[in-house]
PDB file of N, CA and C in Angstrom:
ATOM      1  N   UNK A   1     129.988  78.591  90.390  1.00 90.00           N
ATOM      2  CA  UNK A   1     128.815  79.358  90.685  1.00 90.00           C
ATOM      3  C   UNK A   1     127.605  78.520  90.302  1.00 90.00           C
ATOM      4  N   UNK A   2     126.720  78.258  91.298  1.00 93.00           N
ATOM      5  CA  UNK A   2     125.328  77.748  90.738  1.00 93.00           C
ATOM      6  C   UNK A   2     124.410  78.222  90.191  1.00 93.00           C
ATOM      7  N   UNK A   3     123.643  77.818  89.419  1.00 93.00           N
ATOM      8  CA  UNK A   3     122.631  78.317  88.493  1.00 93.00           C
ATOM      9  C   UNK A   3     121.515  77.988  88.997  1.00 93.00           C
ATOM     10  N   UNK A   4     120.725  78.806  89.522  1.00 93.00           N
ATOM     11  CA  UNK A   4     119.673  77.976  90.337  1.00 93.00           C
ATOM     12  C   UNK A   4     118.285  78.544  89.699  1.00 93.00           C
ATOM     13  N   UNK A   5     116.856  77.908  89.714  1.00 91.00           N
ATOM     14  CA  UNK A   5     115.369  78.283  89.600  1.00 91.00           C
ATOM     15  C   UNK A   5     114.833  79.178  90.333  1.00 91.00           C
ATOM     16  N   UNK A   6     113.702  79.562  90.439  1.00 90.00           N
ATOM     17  CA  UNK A   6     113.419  80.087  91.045  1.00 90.00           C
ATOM     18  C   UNK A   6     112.761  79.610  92.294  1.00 90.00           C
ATOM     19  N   UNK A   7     112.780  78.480  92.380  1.00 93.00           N
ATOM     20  CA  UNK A   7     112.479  77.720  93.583  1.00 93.00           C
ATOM     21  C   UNK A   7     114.074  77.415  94.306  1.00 93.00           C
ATOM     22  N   UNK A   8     115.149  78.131  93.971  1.00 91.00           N
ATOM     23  CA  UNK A   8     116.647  77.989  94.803  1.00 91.00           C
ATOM     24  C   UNK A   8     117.216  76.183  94.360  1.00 91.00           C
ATOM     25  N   UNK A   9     116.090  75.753  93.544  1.00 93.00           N
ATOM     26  CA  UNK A   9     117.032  74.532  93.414  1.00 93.00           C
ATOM     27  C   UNK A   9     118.319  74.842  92.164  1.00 93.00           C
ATOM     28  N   UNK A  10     119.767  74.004  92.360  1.00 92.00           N
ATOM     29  CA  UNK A  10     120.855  74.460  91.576  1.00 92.00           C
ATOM     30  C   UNK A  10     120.532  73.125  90.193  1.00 92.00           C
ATOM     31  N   UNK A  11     120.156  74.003  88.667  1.00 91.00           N
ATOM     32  CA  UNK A  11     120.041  73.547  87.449  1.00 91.00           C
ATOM     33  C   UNK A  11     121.135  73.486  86.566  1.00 91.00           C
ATOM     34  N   UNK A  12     122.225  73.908  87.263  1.00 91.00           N
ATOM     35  CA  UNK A  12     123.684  73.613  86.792  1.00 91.00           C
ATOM     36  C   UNK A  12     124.524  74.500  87.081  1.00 91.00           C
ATOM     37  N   UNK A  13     126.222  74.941  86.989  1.00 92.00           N
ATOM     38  CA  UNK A  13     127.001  75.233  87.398  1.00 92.00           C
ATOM     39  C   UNK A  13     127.733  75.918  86.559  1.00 92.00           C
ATOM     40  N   UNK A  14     128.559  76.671  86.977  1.00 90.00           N
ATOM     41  CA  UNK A  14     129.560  77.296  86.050  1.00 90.00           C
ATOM     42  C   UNK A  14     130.771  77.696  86.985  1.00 90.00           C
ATOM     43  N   UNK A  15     131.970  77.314  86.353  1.00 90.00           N
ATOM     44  CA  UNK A  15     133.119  77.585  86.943  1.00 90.00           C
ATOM     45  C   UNK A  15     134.131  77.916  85.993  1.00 90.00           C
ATOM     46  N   UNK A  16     135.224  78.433  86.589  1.00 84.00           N
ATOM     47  CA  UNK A  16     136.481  79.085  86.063  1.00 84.00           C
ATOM     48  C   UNK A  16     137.819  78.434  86.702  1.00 84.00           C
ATOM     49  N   UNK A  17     139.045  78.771  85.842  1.00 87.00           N
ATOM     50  CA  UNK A  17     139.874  77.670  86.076  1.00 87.00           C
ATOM     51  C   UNK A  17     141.011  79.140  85.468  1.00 87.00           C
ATOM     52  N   UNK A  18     141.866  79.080  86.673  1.00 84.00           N
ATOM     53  CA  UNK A  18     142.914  80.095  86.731  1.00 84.00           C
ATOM     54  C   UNK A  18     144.199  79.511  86.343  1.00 84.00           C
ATOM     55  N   UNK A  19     145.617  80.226  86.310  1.00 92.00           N
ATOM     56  CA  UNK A  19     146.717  79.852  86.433  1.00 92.00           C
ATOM     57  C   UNK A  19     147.370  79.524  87.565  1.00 92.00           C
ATOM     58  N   UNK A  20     146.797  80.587  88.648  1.00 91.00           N
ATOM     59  CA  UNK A  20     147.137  80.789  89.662  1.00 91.00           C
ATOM     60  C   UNK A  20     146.055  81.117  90.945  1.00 91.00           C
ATOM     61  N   UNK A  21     146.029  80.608  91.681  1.00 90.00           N
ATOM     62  CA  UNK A  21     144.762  80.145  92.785  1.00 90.00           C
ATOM     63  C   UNK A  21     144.539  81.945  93.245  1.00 90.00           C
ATOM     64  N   UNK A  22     143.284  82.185  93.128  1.00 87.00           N
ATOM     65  CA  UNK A  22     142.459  83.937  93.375  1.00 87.00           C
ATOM     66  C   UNK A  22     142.408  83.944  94.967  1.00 87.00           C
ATOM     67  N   UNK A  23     142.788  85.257  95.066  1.00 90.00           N
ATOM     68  CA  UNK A  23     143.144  85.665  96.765  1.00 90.00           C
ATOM     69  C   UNK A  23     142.202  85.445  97.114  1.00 90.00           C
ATOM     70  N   UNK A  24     140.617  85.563  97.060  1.00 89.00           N
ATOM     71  CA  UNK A  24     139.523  85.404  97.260  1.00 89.00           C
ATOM     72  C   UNK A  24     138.755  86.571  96.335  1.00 89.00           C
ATOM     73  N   UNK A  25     137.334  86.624  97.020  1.00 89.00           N
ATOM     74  CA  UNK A  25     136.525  87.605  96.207  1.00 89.00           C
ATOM     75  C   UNK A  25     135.753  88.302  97.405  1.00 89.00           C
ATOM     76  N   UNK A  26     135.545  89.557  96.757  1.00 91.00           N
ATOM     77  CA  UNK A  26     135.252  90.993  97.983  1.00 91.00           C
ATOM     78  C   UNK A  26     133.674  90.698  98.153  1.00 91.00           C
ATOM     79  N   UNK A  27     133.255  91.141  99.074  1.00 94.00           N
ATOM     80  CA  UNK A  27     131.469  90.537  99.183  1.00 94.00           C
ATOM     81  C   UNK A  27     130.874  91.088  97.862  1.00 94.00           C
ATOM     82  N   UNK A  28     131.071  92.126  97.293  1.00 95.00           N
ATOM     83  CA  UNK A  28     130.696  93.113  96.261  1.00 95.00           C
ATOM     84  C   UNK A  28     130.267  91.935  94.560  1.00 95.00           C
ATOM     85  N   UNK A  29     131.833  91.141  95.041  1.00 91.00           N
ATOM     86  CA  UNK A  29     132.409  90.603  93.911  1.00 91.00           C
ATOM     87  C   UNK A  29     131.046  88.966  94.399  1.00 91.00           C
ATOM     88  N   UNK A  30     131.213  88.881  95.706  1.00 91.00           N
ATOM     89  CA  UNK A  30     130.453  87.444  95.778  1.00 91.00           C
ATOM     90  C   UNK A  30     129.084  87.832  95.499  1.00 91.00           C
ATOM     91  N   UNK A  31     128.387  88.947  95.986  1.00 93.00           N
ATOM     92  CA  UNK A  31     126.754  89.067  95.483  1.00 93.00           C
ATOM     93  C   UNK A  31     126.687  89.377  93.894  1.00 93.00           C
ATOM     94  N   UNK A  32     127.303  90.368  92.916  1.00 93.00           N
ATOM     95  CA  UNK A  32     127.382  90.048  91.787  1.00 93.00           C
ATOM     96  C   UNK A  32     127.431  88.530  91.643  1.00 93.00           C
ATOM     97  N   UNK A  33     128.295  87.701  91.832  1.00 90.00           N
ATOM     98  CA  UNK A  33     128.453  86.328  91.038  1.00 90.00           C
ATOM     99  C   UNK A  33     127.468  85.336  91.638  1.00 90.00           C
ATOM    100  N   UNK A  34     126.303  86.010  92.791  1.00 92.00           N
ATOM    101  CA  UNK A  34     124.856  85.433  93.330  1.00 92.00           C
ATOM    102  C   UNK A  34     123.889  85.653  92.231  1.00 92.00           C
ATOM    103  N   UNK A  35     124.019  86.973  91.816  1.00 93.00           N
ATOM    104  CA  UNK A  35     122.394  87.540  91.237  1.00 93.00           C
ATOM    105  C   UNK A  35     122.609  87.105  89.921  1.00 93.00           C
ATOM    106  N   UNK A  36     124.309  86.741  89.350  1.00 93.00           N
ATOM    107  CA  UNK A  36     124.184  86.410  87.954  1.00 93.00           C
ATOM    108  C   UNK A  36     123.990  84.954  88.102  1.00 93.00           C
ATOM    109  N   UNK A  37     124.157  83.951  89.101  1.00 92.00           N
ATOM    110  CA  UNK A  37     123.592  82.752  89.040  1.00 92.00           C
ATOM    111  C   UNK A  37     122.307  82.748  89.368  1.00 92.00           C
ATOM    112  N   UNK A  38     121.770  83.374  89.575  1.00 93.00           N
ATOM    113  CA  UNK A  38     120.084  83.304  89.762  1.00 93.00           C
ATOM    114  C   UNK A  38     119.846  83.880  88.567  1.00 93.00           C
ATOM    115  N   UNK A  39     120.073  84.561  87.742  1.00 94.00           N
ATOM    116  CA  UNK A  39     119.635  85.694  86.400  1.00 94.00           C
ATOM    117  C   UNK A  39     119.646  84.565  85.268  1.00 94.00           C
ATOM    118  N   UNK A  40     120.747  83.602  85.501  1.00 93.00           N
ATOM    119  CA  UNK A  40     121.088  83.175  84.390  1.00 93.00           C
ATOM    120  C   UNK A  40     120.395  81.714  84.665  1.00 93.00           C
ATOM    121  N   UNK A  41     120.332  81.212  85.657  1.00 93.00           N
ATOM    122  CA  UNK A  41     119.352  79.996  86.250  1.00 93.00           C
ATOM    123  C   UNK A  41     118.275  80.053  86.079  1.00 93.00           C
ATOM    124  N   UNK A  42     117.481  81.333  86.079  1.00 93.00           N
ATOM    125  CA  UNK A  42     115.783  81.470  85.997  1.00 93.00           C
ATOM    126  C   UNK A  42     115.449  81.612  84.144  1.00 93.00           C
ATOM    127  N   UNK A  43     116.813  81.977  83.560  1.00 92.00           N
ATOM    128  CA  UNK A  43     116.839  82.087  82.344  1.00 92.00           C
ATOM    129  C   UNK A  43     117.106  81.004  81.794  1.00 92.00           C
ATOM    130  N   UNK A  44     117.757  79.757  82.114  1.00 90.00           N
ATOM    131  CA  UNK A  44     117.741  78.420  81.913  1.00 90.00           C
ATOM    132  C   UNK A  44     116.850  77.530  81.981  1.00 90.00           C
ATOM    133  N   UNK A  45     116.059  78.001  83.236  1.00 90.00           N
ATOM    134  CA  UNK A  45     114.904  77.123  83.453  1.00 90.00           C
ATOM    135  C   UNK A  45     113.596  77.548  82.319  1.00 90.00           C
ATOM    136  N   UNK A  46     113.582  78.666  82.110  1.00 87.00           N
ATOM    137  CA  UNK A  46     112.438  79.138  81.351  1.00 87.00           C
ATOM    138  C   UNK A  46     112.798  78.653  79.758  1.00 87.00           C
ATOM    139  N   UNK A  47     113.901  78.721  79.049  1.00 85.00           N
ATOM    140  CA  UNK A  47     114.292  78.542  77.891  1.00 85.00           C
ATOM    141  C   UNK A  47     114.003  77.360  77.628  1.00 85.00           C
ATOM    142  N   UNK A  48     114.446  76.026  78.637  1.00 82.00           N
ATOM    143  CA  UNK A  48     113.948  74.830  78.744  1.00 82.00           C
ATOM    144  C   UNK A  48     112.625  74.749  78.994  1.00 82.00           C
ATOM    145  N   UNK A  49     111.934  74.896  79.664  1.00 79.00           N
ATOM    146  CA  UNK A  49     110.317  75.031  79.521  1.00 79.00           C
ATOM    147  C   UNK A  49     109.921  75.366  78.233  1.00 79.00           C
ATOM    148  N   UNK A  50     109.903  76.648  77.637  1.00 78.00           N
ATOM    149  CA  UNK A  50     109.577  77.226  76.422  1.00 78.00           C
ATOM    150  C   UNK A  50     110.083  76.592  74.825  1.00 78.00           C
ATOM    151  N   UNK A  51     111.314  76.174  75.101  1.00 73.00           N
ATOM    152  CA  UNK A  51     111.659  75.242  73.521  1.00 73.00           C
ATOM    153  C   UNK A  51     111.220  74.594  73.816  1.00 73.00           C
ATOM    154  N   UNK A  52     111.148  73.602  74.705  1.00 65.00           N
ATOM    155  CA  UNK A  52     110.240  72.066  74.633  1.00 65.00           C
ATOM    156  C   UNK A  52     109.346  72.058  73.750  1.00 65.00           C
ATOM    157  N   UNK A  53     108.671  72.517  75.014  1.00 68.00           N
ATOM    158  CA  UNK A  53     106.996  73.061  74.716  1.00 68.00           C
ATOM    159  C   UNK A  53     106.784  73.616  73.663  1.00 68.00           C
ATOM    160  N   UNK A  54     107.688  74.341  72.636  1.00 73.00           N
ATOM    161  CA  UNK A  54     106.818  75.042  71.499  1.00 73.00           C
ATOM    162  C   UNK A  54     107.608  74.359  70.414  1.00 73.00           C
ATOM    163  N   UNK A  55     108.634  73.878  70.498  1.00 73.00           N
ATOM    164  CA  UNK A  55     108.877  72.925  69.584  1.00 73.00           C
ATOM    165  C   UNK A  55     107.823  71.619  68.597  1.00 73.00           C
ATOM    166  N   UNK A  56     107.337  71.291  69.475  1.00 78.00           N
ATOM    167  CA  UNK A  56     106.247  70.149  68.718  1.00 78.00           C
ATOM    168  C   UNK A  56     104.602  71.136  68.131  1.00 78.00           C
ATOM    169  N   UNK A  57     104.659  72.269  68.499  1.00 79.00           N
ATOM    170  CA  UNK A  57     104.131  73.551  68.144  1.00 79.00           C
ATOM    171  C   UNK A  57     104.154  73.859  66.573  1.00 79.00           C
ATOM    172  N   UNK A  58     105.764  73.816  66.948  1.00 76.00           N
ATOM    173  CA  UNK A  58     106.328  74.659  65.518  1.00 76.00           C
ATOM    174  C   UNK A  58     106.517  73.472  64.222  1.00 76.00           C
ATOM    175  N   UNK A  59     106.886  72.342  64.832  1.00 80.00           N
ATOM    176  CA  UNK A  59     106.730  71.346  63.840  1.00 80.00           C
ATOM    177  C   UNK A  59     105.244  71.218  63.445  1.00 80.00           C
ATOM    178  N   UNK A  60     104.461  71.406  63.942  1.00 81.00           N
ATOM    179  CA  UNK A  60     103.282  70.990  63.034  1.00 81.00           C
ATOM    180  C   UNK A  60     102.788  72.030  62.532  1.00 81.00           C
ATOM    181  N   UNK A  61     102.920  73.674  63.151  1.00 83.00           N
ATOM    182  CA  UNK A  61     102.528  74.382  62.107  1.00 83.00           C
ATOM    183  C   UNK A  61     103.525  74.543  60.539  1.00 83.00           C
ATOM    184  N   UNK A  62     104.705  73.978  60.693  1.00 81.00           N
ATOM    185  CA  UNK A  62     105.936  74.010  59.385  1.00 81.00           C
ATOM    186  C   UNK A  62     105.037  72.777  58.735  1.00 81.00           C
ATOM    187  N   UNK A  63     104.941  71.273  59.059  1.00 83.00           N
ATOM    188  CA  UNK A  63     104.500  70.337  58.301  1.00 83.00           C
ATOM    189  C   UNK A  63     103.000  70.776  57.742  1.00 83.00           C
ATOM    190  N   UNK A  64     102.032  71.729  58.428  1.00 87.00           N
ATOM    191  CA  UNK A  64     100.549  71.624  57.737  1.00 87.00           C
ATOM    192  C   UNK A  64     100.882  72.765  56.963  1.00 87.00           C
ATOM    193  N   UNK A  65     101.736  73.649  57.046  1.00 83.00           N
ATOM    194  CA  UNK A  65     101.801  74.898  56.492  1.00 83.00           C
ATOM    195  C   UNK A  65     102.406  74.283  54.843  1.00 83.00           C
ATOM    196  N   UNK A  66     103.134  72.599  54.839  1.00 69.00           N
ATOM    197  CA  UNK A  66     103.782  72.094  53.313  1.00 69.00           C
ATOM    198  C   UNK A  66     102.774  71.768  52.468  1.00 69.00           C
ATOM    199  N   UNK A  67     101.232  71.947  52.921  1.00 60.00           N
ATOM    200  CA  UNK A  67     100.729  71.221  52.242  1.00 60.00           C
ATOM    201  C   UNK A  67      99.677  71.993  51.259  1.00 60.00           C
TER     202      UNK A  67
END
């Protein structure tokens, strides 16, 4: 399943690994496993934006806050 942005580009993947090869999946079953790769893709992309970014934030309010 791809993990995609909100611009539809795919930011990584997730897959599953059976014993035995799955008859297929019901459309029901394929749009669930759409909206959770977009849910969880737009939630990837933002988490990465946001730690970056507030990381060098948080280090300098911890280092001025030692002094």
């Amino acid at each position: 399943m791809p993990l995609v942005n909100r611009a539809g580009v795919a930011i990584g993947m997730v897959s599953s690994h059976h014993e035995r090869p799955l008859p297929g999946f019901s459309p029901a079953q394929l749009r669930a496993l759409e909206t959770s790769g977009v849910m969880v893709g737009r939630w990837l992309s933002r988490h990465r934006r946001t730690v970056v970014l507030d990381a060098p934030a948080h280090l300098h309010t911890a280092a001025t806050a030692q002094r």
